[in-house]
Amino acid sequence: MWAYLNADGDRNGIREISGHGQTTLHTRHEMIEHISSHQQPRRIGLLTAGGDCQALNPALRALTLGASVTHGWEVYGFKDGYLGLQEGRFKRLTPSHVAGIQGLGGTILGTGRGRSDTVASVEEAVARCREVYDDLGLSALICLGGDGTQRFARRLYEQAGLNVITLPKTIDNDIRGTDVTFGFDTATHIAAEAIDRLHTTASSHHRVMLLEVMGRNAGWLAAAAALAGGADVALLPEIPYRLDRVVDAIKDDVSRGRSYSIVVIAEGAISDERAASGEPVRLHRAAMELVEQLPDLTKAEVRLTSLGHVMRGGSPTSTDRILASQLGTRAIELADAEVYGVMVAVQGAELKPVPLSEVGGEPRSVPLDHSLITSLRAVGTALGN
Ligand code: F6P
């Protein structure tokens, strides 16, 4: 414990009082050194980068409160992801900035992709981040993002030596190293609700309703939404579809007495022919082609709904809020323990630090033996193969 020394009339020193009541006199110079090395609050930076998703705000709330209230650290939020870090655009975050934001969609910090116009190369962007980090006296930087964010965070850690920790966010649920990302549950809920609504109108008109959902590289959203909403067909990027199988599945519905069909299509789905010819995936193409092809082939009226960015907007579910808060709390624990260069991942019932070197790279696909796939097959949802 440190206490000012006034009792002896010596205003130029302080007395250190040990646990045994012994005292030691320190000079003013020693006192300043002590305060600057021990009393200066740690400063940490936060940013949200890449496409937004739900539950970024509850994560920022948990991070800000954990850092400032539990540890007394100063928190700085960078505007618009790595752009704000490169350009030195930030604001101090205090508990009042994050009060009541747990149900708010989007991100109070804003987000962004790519590098700033003010730098000419990725290397320069990394160097600028280092300068701003140093100028602000940060001791750690916590980055919330998807694949691209994780890769740039790895550069900041490995090439610039920043003390980086990341959280996995994306509605696509396709980040390696974690069982789940926040945003996924809310987006699945939105898609399932859309399927519920399509059931009633499809049934009234005896139509085939196509629902395109996001999921650029992976079919987690399409699979989960199809199971939750009871779709008849689900087309995922992982399983190139055969057009004749899709047509058969729709005709089967009719032969089983159903007068309508619901087909869920991931935006990155691809036909077996295009996949076999090595064509790259083109977003939205599968849905656009099927809405043209299916009327002739099924003799039914076909309508297409594309959910798009509706899936990323609005209030997060409780599940996402809780997950994002828990991940934020764990990130602060790791920062306190000075464990850096990691993403906080969900693995089973645990929240574990996973090295950033194991996170970037190829997106995490839905394994073909995953219980989502098994369950879809078991309830009779056709997967187009
Ligand atoms: O990465 C998430 C995601 O929602 C993808 O599914 C989608 O292709 C992409 O973002 C669209 O992002 P934006 O329109 O913001 O560039």
Short mmCIF file of N, CA and C and ligand atoms in Angstrom, two decimals, residues 113 170-172 214-216 267 283 309 312, ligand 1:
data_model
loop_
_atom_site.label_atom_id
_atom_site.label_comp_id
_atom_site.label_asym_id
_atom_site.label_seq_id
_atom_site.Cartn_x
_atom_site.Cartn_y
_atom_site.Cartn_z
N ARG A 113 -14.24 -2.56 -44.52
CA ARG A 113 -13.38 -3.60 -45.10
C ARG A 113 -12.19 -2.96 -45.79
N THR A 170 -19.80 -13.78 -37.42
CA THR A 170 -20.32 -13.79 -38.80
C THR A 170 -21.61 -14.61 -38.80
N ILE A 171 -22.56 -14.14 -39.58
CA ILE A 171 -23.78 -14.94 -39.68
C ILE A 171 -23.50 -16.25 -40.40
N ASP A 172 -22.41 -16.31 -41.19
CA ASP A 172 -22.14 -17.50 -42.01
C ASP A 172 -21.64 -18.70 -41.20
N MET A 214 -28.11 -16.15 -47.19
CA MET A 214 -26.67 -15.86 -47.29
C MET A 214 -25.86 -17.11 -46.96
N GLY A 215 -24.57 -17.03 -47.16
CA GLY A 215 -23.69 -18.19 -46.98
C GLY A 215 -22.87 -18.31 -48.24
N ARG A 216 -21.85 -17.46 -48.30
CA ARG A 216 -21.04 -17.33 -49.50
C ARG A 216 -20.28 -18.61 -49.79
N GLU A 267 -26.59 -18.80 -51.09
CA GLU A 267 -26.21 -17.91 -52.20
C GLU A 267 -25.00 -18.45 -52.96
N LEU A 283 -21.99 -15.91 -56.79
CA LEU A 283 -23.08 -15.72 -55.84
C LEU A 283 -24.40 -15.47 -56.54
N HIS A 309 -29.45 -8.99 -46.98
CA HIS A 309 -28.95 -8.33 -45.77
C HIS A 309 -29.97 -8.22 -44.66
N ARG A 312 -28.79 -9.94 -41.72
CA ARG A 312 -27.73 -9.37 -40.86
C ARG A 312 -28.24 -8.25 -39.97
O1 F6P B 1 -19.71 -12.81 -44.73
C1 F6P B 1 -21.05 -12.66 -44.42
C2 F6P B 1 -21.86 -12.31 -45.59
O2 F6P B 1 -23.09 -12.08 -45.01
C3 F6P B 1 -21.95 -13.30 -46.74
O3 F6P B 1 -22.84 -14.34 -46.56
C4 F6P B 1 -22.34 -12.40 -47.90
O4 F6P B 1 -21.98 -12.94 -49.14
C5 F6P B 1 -21.56 -11.18 -47.61
O5 F6P B 1 -21.45 -11.11 -46.20
C6 F6P B 1 -22.14 -9.93 -48.16
O6 F6P B 1 -21.46 -8.86 -47.63
P1 F6P B 1 -21.53 -7.35 -48.11
O7 F6P B 1 -22.69 -7.19 -49.02
O8 F6P B 1 -21.64 -6.58 -46.86
O9 F6P B 1 -20.24 -7.10 -48.81
#
